[in-house]
Short mmCIF file of C-alpha atoms and ligand atoms in Angstrom, two decimals:
data_model
loop_
_atom_site.label_atom_id
_atom_site.label_comp_id
_atom_site.label_asym_id
_atom_site.label_seq_id
_atom_site.Cartn_x
_atom_site.Cartn_y
_atom_site.Cartn_z
CA MET A 17 0.00 0.00 0.00
CA ASN A 18 1.39 3.39 -0.96
CA SER A 19 1.26 6.62 0.99
CA PHE A 20 -1.96 8.57 0.49
CA ASP A 21 -3.18 12.14 0.74
CA PRO A 22 -5.31 12.46 3.89
CA GLY A 23 -7.08 15.50 2.46
CA ALA A 24 -8.49 13.38 -0.35
CA ILE A 25 -10.62 11.23 1.93
CA VAL A 26 -14.12 12.37 2.80
CA VAL A 27 -15.87 10.96 5.87
CA ARG A 28 -19.50 11.20 6.90
CA GLY A 29 -20.28 12.42 10.40
CA ALA A 30 -23.47 10.43 10.74
CA HIS A 31 -25.21 7.50 12.38
CA TYR A 32 -26.15 4.46 10.31
CA ILE A 33 -29.56 3.12 11.26
CA GLY A 34 -31.95 0.92 9.31
CA GLY A 35 -29.59 0.76 6.34
CA GLU A 36 -29.40 4.55 5.98
CA TYR A 37 -27.20 7.42 7.10
CA ILE A 38 -28.99 9.58 9.67
CA GLN A 39 -27.82 13.17 10.01
CA ALA A 40 -29.29 13.99 13.43
CA GLN A 41 -29.30 17.53 14.85
CA GLY A 42 -27.99 18.32 18.29
CA ALA A 43 -24.67 18.19 20.09
CA SER A 44 -21.50 17.26 18.25
CA LEU A 45 -17.79 16.98 18.84
CA ASP A 46 -14.68 17.63 16.78
CA VAL A 47 -12.69 14.61 15.66
CA ALA A 48 -8.93 15.06 15.19
CA ARG A 49 -6.42 12.95 13.26
CA PRO A 50 -3.84 11.49 15.67
CA SER A 51 -1.07 11.88 13.07
CA ASP A 52 -1.20 15.68 12.98
CA GLY A 53 -3.82 16.71 15.52
CA ARG A 54 -5.90 18.34 12.79
CA VAL A 55 -9.69 18.37 13.20
CA TYR A 56 -11.05 16.72 10.09
CA ALA A 57 -14.68 16.02 10.90
CA GLU A 58 -17.54 16.71 13.22
CA LEU A 59 -19.28 13.83 14.95
CA PRO A 60 -22.89 13.91 16.13
CA ILE A 61 -23.44 12.79 19.72
CA GLY A 62 -26.41 10.46 19.71
CA ASP A 63 -28.67 11.28 22.66
CA ALA A 64 -31.04 8.87 24.44
CA ASP A 65 -33.81 9.49 21.85
CA LEU A 66 -31.50 8.74 18.94
CA VAL A 67 -30.25 5.56 20.64
CA ALA A 68 -33.83 4.49 21.40
CA HIS A 69 -34.70 5.02 17.75
CA ALA A 70 -31.74 2.84 16.69
CA VAL A 71 -32.49 0.03 19.14
CA ASP A 72 -36.27 0.02 18.55
CA ASN A 73 -35.63 -0.05 14.82
CA ALA A 74 -33.08 -2.88 15.20
CA TRP A 75 -35.57 -4.88 17.23
CA ARG A 76 -38.28 -4.45 14.59
CA ALA A 77 -35.87 -5.28 11.76
CA TRP A 78 -34.67 -8.33 13.67
CA ARG A 79 -38.19 -9.68 14.05
CA GLN A 80 -39.51 -8.73 10.62
CA SER A 81 -36.48 -9.84 8.61
CA GLY A 82 -36.32 -13.28 10.19
CA TRP A 83 -32.55 -12.88 10.69
CA GLY A 84 -32.69 -14.96 13.86
CA THR A 85 -35.10 -17.57 12.55
CA MET A 86 -33.91 -18.18 8.96
CA ALA A 87 -32.00 -21.32 7.99
CA PRO A 88 -28.61 -20.85 9.68
CA ARG A 89 -26.87 -21.90 6.49
CA GLU A 90 -28.45 -18.96 4.67
CA ARG A 91 -27.25 -16.60 7.41
CA ALA A 92 -23.77 -18.11 7.01
CA ARG A 93 -23.90 -17.51 3.24
CA ILE A 94 -24.76 -13.83 3.72
CA LEU A 95 -22.01 -13.35 6.30
CA ARG A 96 -19.44 -15.01 4.02
CA ARG A 97 -20.44 -12.52 1.33
CA PHE A 98 -19.99 -9.75 3.91
CA ALA A 99 -16.48 -11.05 4.71
CA ASP A 100 -15.60 -11.20 1.01
CA ALA A 101 -16.87 -7.65 0.56
CA ILE A 102 -14.63 -6.37 3.38
CA ALA A 103 -11.57 -8.08 1.93
CA ALA A 104 -12.34 -6.75 -1.55
CA ASP A 105 -12.77 -3.23 -0.21
CA SER A 106 -9.31 -2.86 1.32
CA LYS A 107 -8.32 -0.01 -1.02
CA THR A 108 -11.11 2.07 0.55
CA LEU A 109 -11.11 0.63 4.06
CA ALA A 110 -7.36 0.67 4.80
CA PRO A 111 -6.84 4.42 4.13
CA LEU A 112 -10.11 5.18 5.93
CA GLU A 113 -8.88 3.24 8.95
CA ALA A 114 -5.43 4.83 8.83
CA LEU A 115 -6.73 8.38 8.35
CA GLY A 116 -8.31 8.84 11.74
CA SER A 117 -6.68 6.19 13.91
CA THR A 118 -3.20 5.20 15.04
CA ARG A 119 -2.96 2.39 12.49
CA PRO A 120 -0.21 2.97 9.90
CA VAL A 121 -1.60 2.41 6.43
CA ARG A 122 0.66 -0.50 5.62
CA ASP A 123 -0.51 -2.32 8.76
CA ALA A 124 -4.15 -1.43 8.06
CA PHE A 125 -3.77 -2.88 4.59
CA ALA A 126 -1.76 -5.97 5.54
CA TRP A 127 -3.49 -6.81 8.81
CA ASP A 128 -6.49 -4.81 10.04
CA VAL A 129 -8.69 -5.16 6.96
CA PRO A 130 -7.99 -8.82 6.13
CA PHE A 131 -8.19 -9.70 9.84
CA ALA A 132 -11.57 -7.98 10.19
CA ALA A 133 -12.83 -9.86 7.10
CA GLU A 134 -11.54 -13.17 8.38
CA GLY A 135 -13.17 -12.58 11.76
CA ILE A 136 -16.57 -12.30 10.10
CA ARG A 137 -15.85 -15.40 7.97
CA PHE A 138 -14.74 -17.41 11.02
CA TYR A 139 -18.05 -16.75 12.79
CA ALA A 140 -20.14 -17.28 9.65
CA GLU A 141 -18.93 -20.87 9.80
CA PHE A 142 -20.44 -21.30 13.28
CA ALA A 143 -23.95 -20.30 12.23
CA ASP A 144 -25.00 -23.80 11.21
CA LYS A 145 -22.52 -25.76 13.34
CA ILE A 146 -23.60 -25.12 16.91
CA GLY A 147 -27.22 -25.61 17.85
CA GLY A 148 -28.50 -27.23 21.01
CA ASP A 149 -28.00 -30.63 22.63
CA VAL A 150 -30.16 -33.63 23.36
CA ALA A 151 -29.76 -34.55 27.01
CA ALA A 152 -29.29 -38.06 28.39
CA THR A 153 -32.73 -38.73 29.90
CA ASP A 154 -34.74 -41.87 30.62
CA HIS A 155 -36.70 -43.10 27.63
CA GLY A 156 -39.96 -41.72 28.94
CA HIS A 157 -38.65 -38.19 28.34
CA LEU A 158 -36.94 -36.13 25.70
CA GLY A 159 -34.70 -33.42 27.14
CA MET A 160 -32.89 -30.84 25.07
CA THR A 161 -31.38 -27.40 24.97
CA ILE A 162 -32.18 -25.01 22.13
CA ALA A 163 -29.72 -22.22 21.28
CA GLU A 164 -31.46 -18.90 20.68
CA PRO A 165 -30.20 -15.38 19.95
CA TYR A 166 -30.77 -12.60 22.47
CA GLY A 167 -32.36 -10.19 20.00
CA VAL A 168 -30.43 -6.93 19.90
CA VAL A 169 -26.83 -6.91 21.12
CA GLY A 170 -25.30 -3.59 22.19
CA ALA A 171 -21.61 -3.46 21.23
CA ILE A 172 -19.17 -0.79 22.41
CA ALA A 173 -15.67 -0.61 20.94
CA PRO A 174 -12.37 1.17 21.81
CA TRP A 175 -10.19 3.30 19.53
CA ASN A 176 -7.00 1.25 19.29
CA PHE A 177 -8.02 -1.15 16.47
CA PRO A 178 -11.36 0.25 15.28
CA LEU A 179 -12.16 -2.25 12.51
CA VAL A 180 -10.78 -5.36 14.16
CA MET A 181 -12.36 -4.71 17.56
CA ALA A 182 -15.71 -4.06 15.86
CA SER A 183 -15.44 -7.29 13.85
CA TRP A 184 -14.78 -9.31 17.01
CA LYS A 185 -18.07 -8.01 18.37
CA ILE A 186 -20.33 -8.06 15.33
CA GLY A 187 -19.09 -11.36 13.82
CA PRO A 188 -20.29 -13.70 16.59
CA ALA A 189 -23.36 -11.59 17.42
CA LEU A 190 -24.66 -11.61 13.82
CA ALA A 191 -23.74 -15.24 13.18
CA ALA A 192 -25.70 -16.28 16.26
CA GLY A 193 -28.76 -14.57 14.77
CA ASN A 194 -28.80 -11.28 16.69
CA ALA A 195 -29.17 -7.73 15.44
CA VAL A 196 -26.39 -5.35 16.55
CA VAL A 197 -26.20 -1.70 17.50
CA LEU A 198 -22.52 -0.75 17.60
CA LYS A 199 -21.06 2.36 19.17
CA PRO A 200 -17.48 2.90 18.03
CA SER A 201 -15.09 5.11 19.97
CA GLU A 202 -15.75 8.80 19.45
CA MET A 203 -12.04 9.14 18.60
CA THR A 204 -12.15 6.67 15.67
CA PRO A 205 -15.77 6.60 14.51
CA PHE A 206 -15.75 6.48 10.72
CA SER A 207 -14.32 3.26 9.32
CA VAL A 208 -17.06 1.08 10.86
CA LEU A 209 -19.68 3.04 8.91
CA ARG A 210 -18.18 1.52 5.78
CA LEU A 211 -18.46 -1.92 7.43
CA ALA A 212 -22.16 -1.33 8.01
CA GLU A 213 -22.68 -0.30 4.38
CA LEU A 214 -20.88 -3.43 3.18
CA ALA A 215 -22.96 -5.65 5.46
CA ILE A 216 -26.21 -4.36 4.01
CA GLU A 217 -24.88 -4.61 0.45
CA ALA A 218 -23.93 -8.24 1.15
CA GLY A 219 -27.50 -9.08 2.16
CA VAL A 220 -27.66 -8.50 5.92
CA PRO A 221 -31.18 -7.09 6.26
CA ALA A 222 -31.33 -3.31 6.72
CA GLY A 223 -31.60 -2.54 10.43
CA VAL A 224 -29.82 -5.69 11.59
CA PHE A 225 -26.43 -3.95 11.83
CA ASN A 226 -26.48 -0.33 12.95
CA VAL A 227 -23.94 2.24 14.12
CA VAL A 228 -24.70 4.99 16.63
CA GLN A 229 -22.14 7.74 17.10
CA GLY A 230 -21.24 9.66 20.20
CA ASP A 231 -19.37 9.70 23.47
CA GLY A 232 -19.52 7.18 26.30
CA ARG A 233 -21.34 9.25 28.86
CA THR A 234 -24.29 10.08 26.59
CA THR A 235 -24.52 7.58 23.75
CA GLY A 236 -22.74 4.53 25.21
CA ASP A 237 -24.63 4.79 28.49
CA ALA A 238 -28.01 5.13 26.73
CA LEU A 239 -27.22 2.09 24.59
CA VAL A 240 -26.31 -0.10 27.57
CA ARG A 241 -29.42 0.97 29.48
CA HIS A 242 -31.98 0.52 26.70
CA PRO A 243 -34.50 -2.13 27.78
CA LEU A 244 -34.50 -3.92 24.41
CA ILE A 245 -30.74 -4.55 24.53
CA GLY A 246 -30.51 -8.23 25.46
CA LYS A 247 -26.75 -8.48 25.85
CA VAL A 248 -23.84 -6.07 26.04
CA THR A 249 -20.38 -6.69 24.67
CA PHE A 250 -17.68 -4.16 25.52
CA THR A 251 -13.98 -3.65 24.90
CA GLY A 252 -12.22 -0.78 26.63
CA SER A 253 -10.78 0.33 29.92
CA THR A 254 -11.37 -1.42 33.23
CA ARG A 255 -12.99 1.71 34.69
CA THR A 256 -15.57 1.97 31.91
CA GLY A 257 -16.15 -1.78 32.06
CA ALA A 258 -17.11 -1.50 35.72
CA ALA A 259 -19.53 1.36 34.96
CA ILE A 260 -21.11 -0.67 32.17
CA MET A 261 -21.45 -3.72 34.40
CA ALA A 262 -23.26 -1.62 37.01
CA ALA A 263 -25.56 -0.14 34.34
CA CYS A 264 -26.33 -3.64 33.03
CA ALA A 265 -27.17 -4.80 36.54
CA HIS A 266 -29.57 -1.92 37.10
CA THR A 267 -31.38 -2.09 33.78
CA GLY A 268 -32.32 -5.72 33.35
CA THR A 269 -29.43 -7.83 34.72
CA LYS A 270 -28.13 -8.07 31.17
CA PRO A 271 -25.33 -10.50 30.44
CA VAL A 272 -22.12 -8.69 29.60
CA THR A 273 -18.80 -9.55 28.00
CA LEU A 274 -15.98 -7.26 29.15
CA GLU A 275 -12.56 -7.13 27.46
CA LEU A 276 -10.56 -4.72 29.58
CA GLY A 277 -7.08 -3.44 30.34
CA GLY A 278 -3.85 -5.22 31.13
CA LYS A 279 -0.26 -4.89 32.31
CA SER A 280 1.19 -8.05 30.90
CA PRO A 281 4.58 -9.52 31.91
CA GLN A 282 7.08 -11.07 29.51
CA ILE A 283 9.22 -13.53 31.48
CA VAL A 284 12.56 -14.46 29.91
CA PHE A 285 14.77 -17.20 31.37
CA ALA A 286 18.47 -17.49 30.60
CA ASP A 287 17.89 -20.71 28.62
CA ALA A 288 15.42 -19.06 26.22
CA PRO A 289 16.39 -20.18 22.72
CA ARG A 290 17.66 -17.65 20.18
CA LEU A 291 18.01 -14.37 22.04
CA ASP A 292 17.62 -12.39 18.80
CA ASP A 293 14.15 -13.87 18.31
CA VAL A 294 13.22 -13.23 21.92
CA ALA A 295 14.31 -9.59 21.53
CA ARG A 296 12.17 -9.23 18.40
CA ARG A 297 9.12 -10.59 20.25
CA ILE A 298 9.63 -8.31 23.23
CA ALA A 299 10.20 -5.28 20.99
CA SER A 300 7.14 -5.95 18.89
CA GLY A 301 5.08 -6.67 22.04
CA ILE A 302 5.66 -3.09 23.19
CA ALA A 303 6.07 -1.21 19.89
CA THR A 304 3.08 -2.50 17.90
CA ASN A 305 0.58 0.34 17.59
CA ALA A 306 3.02 2.32 19.79
CA GLY A 307 2.10 0.17 22.77
CA GLN A 308 -1.59 1.03 22.47
CA VAL A 309 -2.57 -2.62 22.66
CA CYS A 310 -4.49 -4.28 25.49
CA VAL A 311 -2.06 -7.22 25.56
CA ALA A 312 1.09 -5.07 25.19
CA GLY A 313 3.91 -6.95 26.92
CA SER A 314 4.84 -3.89 28.93
CA ARG A 315 6.75 -5.52 31.81
CA LEU A 316 9.96 -7.32 30.90
CA LEU A 317 11.04 -9.73 33.65
CA VAL A 318 14.43 -11.15 32.72
CA GLU A 319 16.84 -13.52 34.42
CA ARG A 320 19.70 -11.36 35.61
CA SER A 321 22.48 -13.19 33.74
CA ILE A 322 21.06 -12.34 30.29
CA ALA A 323 19.50 -8.97 31.05
CA GLU A 324 22.21 -6.88 29.42
CA PRO A 325 22.52 -8.70 26.07
CA LEU A 326 18.71 -8.90 25.77
CA ILE A 327 18.11 -5.23 26.55
CA GLU A 328 20.86 -4.23 24.10
CA ARG A 329 19.09 -6.14 21.33
CA ILE A 330 15.66 -4.74 22.16
CA GLU A 331 17.06 -1.22 22.26
CA ARG A 332 18.60 -1.67 18.81
CA ILE A 333 15.28 -2.83 17.30
CA LEU A 334 13.28 -0.05 18.92
CA GLY A 335 15.84 2.50 17.74
CA GLY A 336 15.19 1.49 14.13
CA LEU A 337 11.50 2.43 14.19
CA ASN A 338 10.32 5.33 12.12
CA ALA A 339 7.72 7.63 13.69
CA GLY A 340 5.43 9.20 11.16
CA ALA A 341 1.94 9.90 9.97
CA THR A 342 -0.34 6.93 9.45
CA TRP A 343 -0.74 7.87 5.78
CA GLU A 344 3.00 7.51 5.06
CA ALA A 345 3.88 4.05 3.75
CA ASP A 346 7.23 3.94 5.61
CA THR A 347 5.80 4.64 9.09
CA THR A 348 6.67 1.90 11.55
CA LEU A 349 6.00 3.75 14.82
CA ALA A 350 2.38 4.83 15.17
CA PRO A 351 1.27 8.14 16.64
CA ILE A 352 -0.26 8.32 20.10
CA ILE A 353 -4.05 8.70 19.93
CA SER A 354 -4.09 12.26 21.38
CA THR A 355 -1.87 14.93 22.93
CA PRO A 356 -3.34 14.46 26.45
CA GLN A 357 -2.52 10.74 26.20
CA ALA A 358 1.07 11.51 25.12
CA GLN A 359 1.35 13.92 28.06
CA ARG A 360 0.07 11.22 30.40
CA ILE A 361 2.66 8.73 29.12
CA ASP A 362 5.40 11.33 29.60
CA ALA A 363 4.21 12.16 33.13
CA ILE A 364 4.36 8.49 34.17
CA VAL A 365 7.86 8.14 32.69
CA ARG A 366 9.05 11.38 34.41
CA ALA A 367 7.67 10.19 37.75
CA ALA A 368 9.51 6.87 37.38
CA LEU A 369 12.77 8.69 36.59
CA GLU A 370 12.34 10.89 39.65
CA GLU A 371 11.85 7.76 41.75
CA GLY A 372 15.23 6.45 40.57
CA ALA A 373 14.49 4.54 37.36
CA GLN A 374 16.94 4.94 34.48
CA ALA A 375 15.90 5.40 30.86
CA ARG A 376 17.88 3.21 28.54
CA CYS A 377 16.30 4.96 25.56
CA GLY A 378 13.35 7.20 24.74
CA ALA A 379 11.67 8.95 27.69
CA ARG A 380 10.64 11.86 25.47
CA ARG A 381 8.05 12.92 22.99
CA VAL A 382 9.15 12.79 19.37
CA GLU A 383 9.07 15.67 16.93
CA THR A 384 8.53 14.26 13.47
CA GLY A 385 9.27 16.28 10.37
CA ALA A 386 6.05 16.34 8.44
CA PRO A 387 2.99 16.24 10.66
CA ALA A 388 2.85 19.30 12.87
CA GLY A 389 0.84 18.80 16.02
CA GLY A 390 0.73 15.01 16.08
CA ALA A 391 1.61 13.23 19.30
CA TYR A 392 4.44 10.70 19.11
CA TYR A 393 6.38 9.03 21.89
CA ALA A 394 9.84 7.56 21.57
CA PRO A 395 10.07 3.85 22.47
CA THR A 396 11.27 3.82 26.04
CA ILE A 397 13.05 1.22 28.16
CA LEU A 398 13.01 1.93 31.91
CA GLU A 399 15.51 0.02 34.06
CA HIS A 400 15.82 -0.10 37.84
CA VAL A 401 12.12 0.59 38.32
CA SER A 402 10.63 0.04 41.73
CA ALA A 403 7.87 -2.55 41.90
CA ASP A 404 5.40 -0.06 43.35
CA SER A 405 5.98 2.74 40.84
CA THR A 406 3.09 3.82 38.64
CA ALA A 407 5.10 2.80 35.56
CA VAL A 408 5.08 -0.82 36.77
CA ARG A 409 1.54 -0.92 38.17
CA GLU A 410 -0.61 1.04 35.70
CA GLU A 411 -1.50 0.38 32.10
CA ILE A 412 0.44 3.12 30.27
CA PHE A 413 -0.91 2.46 26.75
CA GLY A 414 2.27 3.75 25.14
CA PRO A 415 5.64 2.34 23.97
CA VAL A 416 7.12 2.08 27.47
CA LEU A 417 8.80 -1.13 28.61
CA THR A 418 9.83 -1.52 32.24
CA VAL A 419 12.59 -3.99 33.11
CA GLN A 420 12.91 -6.00 36.32
CA THR A 421 15.45 -8.77 36.89
CA PHE A 422 15.11 -12.05 38.80
CA ASP A 423 17.33 -14.91 39.92
CA SER A 424 14.81 -17.71 40.38
CA GLU A 425 11.53 -19.05 39.04
CA ASP A 426 9.73 -18.14 42.26
CA GLU A 427 11.01 -14.61 42.08
CA ALA A 428 9.87 -14.33 38.46
CA LEU A 429 6.39 -15.51 39.42
CA ALA A 430 6.17 -13.09 42.32
CA LEU A 431 7.13 -10.18 40.04
CA ALA A 432 4.70 -11.32 37.34
CA ALA A 433 1.66 -11.30 39.65
CA HIS A 434 -0.31 -8.08 39.30
CA ALA A 435 -2.71 -6.87 41.95
CA ASP A 436 -5.48 -6.05 39.46
CA TYR A 437 -4.78 -7.20 35.94
CA GLY A 438 -4.51 -10.69 34.42
CA LEU A 439 -4.90 -10.31 30.67
CA ALA A 440 -1.86 -12.03 29.13
CA ALA A 441 1.68 -13.20 29.89
CA GLY A 442 4.66 -14.43 27.89
CA VAL A 443 7.10 -17.13 28.99
CA HIS A 444 10.36 -17.64 27.09
CA THR A 445 12.34 -20.73 28.06
CA ALA A 446 13.70 -23.96 26.56
CA ASP A 447 12.54 -25.94 29.61
CA VAL A 448 9.13 -27.47 28.84
CA GLY A 449 8.50 -28.47 32.45
CA ARG A 450 9.17 -24.95 33.65
CA ALA A 451 6.99 -23.46 30.91
CA LEU A 452 4.07 -25.68 31.93
CA ARG A 453 4.59 -24.96 35.63
CA LEU A 454 4.33 -21.25 34.86
CA VAL A 455 1.32 -21.73 32.59
CA ARG A 456 -0.47 -23.29 35.56
CA LYS A 457 0.63 -20.68 38.08
CA LEU A 458 0.28 -17.44 36.15
CA GLU A 459 -3.03 -15.69 36.76
CA ALA A 460 -3.70 -14.58 33.19
CA GLY A 461 -6.39 -15.26 30.62
CA THR A 462 -3.75 -16.04 27.98
CA VAL A 463 -0.20 -17.37 28.33
CA TRP A 464 2.06 -17.41 25.30
CA VAL A 465 5.10 -19.66 25.42
CA ASN A 466 8.10 -18.85 23.19
CA ARG A 467 5.96 -16.42 21.22
CA TYR A 468 4.09 -13.25 22.05
CA GLY A 469 0.84 -12.37 20.35
CA ARG A 470 -2.24 -13.98 18.93
CA SER A 471 -2.27 -16.42 16.08
CA ASN A 472 -4.20 -15.34 13.02
CA ASP A 473 -6.73 -18.14 13.09
CA PHE A 474 -9.28 -16.98 15.70
CA VAL A 475 -9.62 -20.41 17.32
CA ILE A 476 -8.00 -19.41 20.61
CA PRO A 477 -10.28 -17.21 22.71
CA THR A 478 -8.98 -14.06 24.36
CA GLY A 479 -10.12 -12.50 27.61
CA GLY A 480 -8.83 -11.52 31.00
CA TYR A 481 -8.64 -12.83 34.52
CA LYS A 482 -9.26 -10.52 37.46
CA ARG A 483 -10.01 -6.91 36.51
CA SER A 484 -8.96 -7.54 32.91
CA GLY A 485 -12.41 -8.76 32.06
CA ILE A 486 -15.26 -11.22 32.02
CA GLY A 487 -15.92 -13.67 29.19
CA LYS A 488 -14.07 -14.13 25.93
CA ASP A 489 -13.77 -12.67 22.49
CA LEU A 490 -12.72 -15.00 19.65
CA GLY A 491 -12.96 -18.77 19.67
CA LYS A 492 -16.20 -20.68 19.92
CA GLN A 493 -16.69 -19.11 23.35
CA ALA A 494 -17.49 -15.72 21.79
CA TYR A 495 -20.10 -17.35 19.56
CA GLU A 496 -21.75 -19.13 22.48
CA ALA A 497 -21.73 -15.91 24.51
CA ASN A 498 -24.09 -14.42 21.95
CA LEU A 499 -26.63 -17.20 22.44
CA ARG A 500 -28.92 -18.12 25.29
CA PHE A 501 -29.86 -21.72 25.87
CA LYS A 502 -33.44 -22.82 26.49
CA SER A 503 -33.95 -26.14 28.29
CA VAL A 504 -36.86 -28.29 27.14
CA LEU A 505 -38.11 -31.46 28.86
CA ILE A 506 -40.95 -33.42 27.26
CA ASP A 507 -42.80 -36.22 29.02
CA LEU A 508 -43.41 -38.67 26.17
CA ASN A 509 -46.27 -40.35 28.03
CA GLY A 510 -47.88 -37.19 29.34
P1 LIG B 621 -12.61 3.55 27.12
O1 LIG B 621 -13.07 2.68 28.20
O2 LIG B 621 -12.28 4.96 27.43
O3 LIG B 621 -13.70 3.63 25.95
C1 LIG B 621 -14.14 2.47 25.27
C2 LIG B 621 -15.52 2.73 24.70
O4 LIG B 621 -16.46 2.87 25.78
C3 LIG B 621 -15.65 4.00 23.86
O5 LIG B 621 -16.47 3.72 22.75
C4 LIG B 621 -16.32 4.96 24.82
O6 LIG B 621 -17.06 5.98 24.16
C5 LIG B 621 -17.24 4.04 25.58
N1 LIG B 621 -17.67 4.50 26.91
C6 LIG B 621 -17.00 5.30 27.78
N2 LIG B 621 -17.74 5.47 28.91
C7 LIG B 621 -18.88 4.76 28.75
C8 LIG B 621 -20.02 4.52 29.58
N3 LIG B 621 -20.14 5.06 30.80
N4 LIG B 621 -21.00 3.73 29.11
C9 LIG B 621 -20.90 3.16 27.89
N5 LIG B 621 -19.85 3.35 27.06
C10 LIG B 621 -18.84 4.13 27.49
O7 LIG B 621 -11.38 2.79 26.44
P2 LIG B 621 -10.44 3.29 25.25
O8 LIG B 621 -9.53 4.36 25.78
O9 LIG B 621 -11.25 3.57 24.03
O10 LIG B 621 -9.59 1.96 24.91
C11 LIG B 621 -8.42 1.64 25.56
C12 LIG B 621 -8.69 0.57 26.60
O11 LIG B 621 -9.27 -0.56 25.98
C13 LIG B 621 -7.41 0.07 27.26
O12 LIG B 621 -7.61 -0.06 28.65
C14 LIG B 621 -7.21 -1.31 26.62
O13 LIG B 621 -6.47 -2.19 27.40
C15 LIG B 621 -8.62 -1.75 26.43
N6 LIG B 621 -8.68 -2.80 25.39
C16 LIG B 621 -8.88 -4.11 25.78
C17 LIG B 621 -8.90 -5.14 24.84
C18 LIG B 621 -9.09 -6.58 25.25
O14 LIG B 621 -9.34 -7.42 24.37
N7 LIG B 621 -9.02 -6.91 26.53
C19 LIG B 621 -8.71 -4.83 23.48
C20 LIG B 621 -8.50 -3.50 23.11
C21 LIG B 621 -8.49 -2.49 24.08
#
């Protein structure tokens, strides 16, 4: 994918409801491009009436279209067409995604768009594969469970991977026969509108997939609280997740999937094979999307005897990254989503330095040549951090790697444990027994051994332990989470 001119792309500041763009009046907010801080569009803030219109309409469309009652194989066919349409649209979708988000265009083209398409295709395949079960009863009875959709699922997405996070929500919800009302992040609201258009063009009935725009406090809250929302699926911060859980409890005890924050450790033992490969994994675990990744491997725990050669290698890789606008084809270090977020990253790094940490590299904002006003942060390695510093405890959501050393397996485990988070962890060692011992002992929803990051095949679910979340995205678990199961018992002699 080549560089593109951001001024050449036109976006629509609108909701998408019932298969049409809705230009509602009322409050709005300015949306800025992370790459240069320039305001490029205005976004309507959907109020409670607008959200009620979207959900009521989705409910009607869901019932009238028969989306939840049609032959599952037909639903699968439509969703496969939707997936094909996304993949075929990458020349439009990738620049649209890059324009307003932190996703460099070459990544959007090579990963975000095909991955979003494949996510829809993966769940299309479930539509006619998982139904209910016949239970083992005596022969005087027939007992079974029937899988049924909830109706309308409310989906709320974060800004860090707008298309991919949306596809993880809408894929399983639609395949299971639900309608969806999606609220993207107000910071990255436009690319999913194109997804909605493509869905309808592919044959998803108008009104079955809708997008409402706005902030969390007004639009997101109204969506979660609407009485016709049967299930809520959310990805975002732990704080917002807790607020959504409370709102779900108070407005109908709605089931909720929460994919939340993390502070994931990468544990490297001295016997880890191929130190160059380990360094590449650690570097990419903190530099991808400039560290704005829920599973960023932001805490390096390394056996003391190999700390220096490993850090040297990581530093060299991070030093080769090229900060730049998301529309430049040679950008390998993404911008930070906003100036306040870059300032927050810098404040946490400064506080760590004042507490005695040492910066091996980075620890400063980056001035790039072209885009004036964008927020960039230099990849940072902090050594000699204290275990109770904010840099070690809090999710930074930037390219900041803290380093702590250990001398024994027990010490590594003690450092890895986090008071609140348990999203992911990496273990790098040649010792299979040790790897499996750590897999058992680490309190994390995902443990990667001698790799760091998801595979591209969707089969392994993702989701956190502790305050990193409830439930799973991906895998068959995400499909089942969009279904409710009705138990039926028939007395055959009754
Ligand atoms: P955020 O919580 O600020 O916002 C997420 C979404 O929630 C946005 O659409 C926002 O408008 C909405 N929202 C905010 N308040 C709301 C409310 N009261 N009711 C309903 N909706 C509300 O998160 P963010 O800054 O967009 O995303 C970054 C966070 O997301 C990080 O903590 C990251 O770890 C997490 N994340 C987790 C995963 C995962 O799979 N576990 C994946 C990606 C991102």
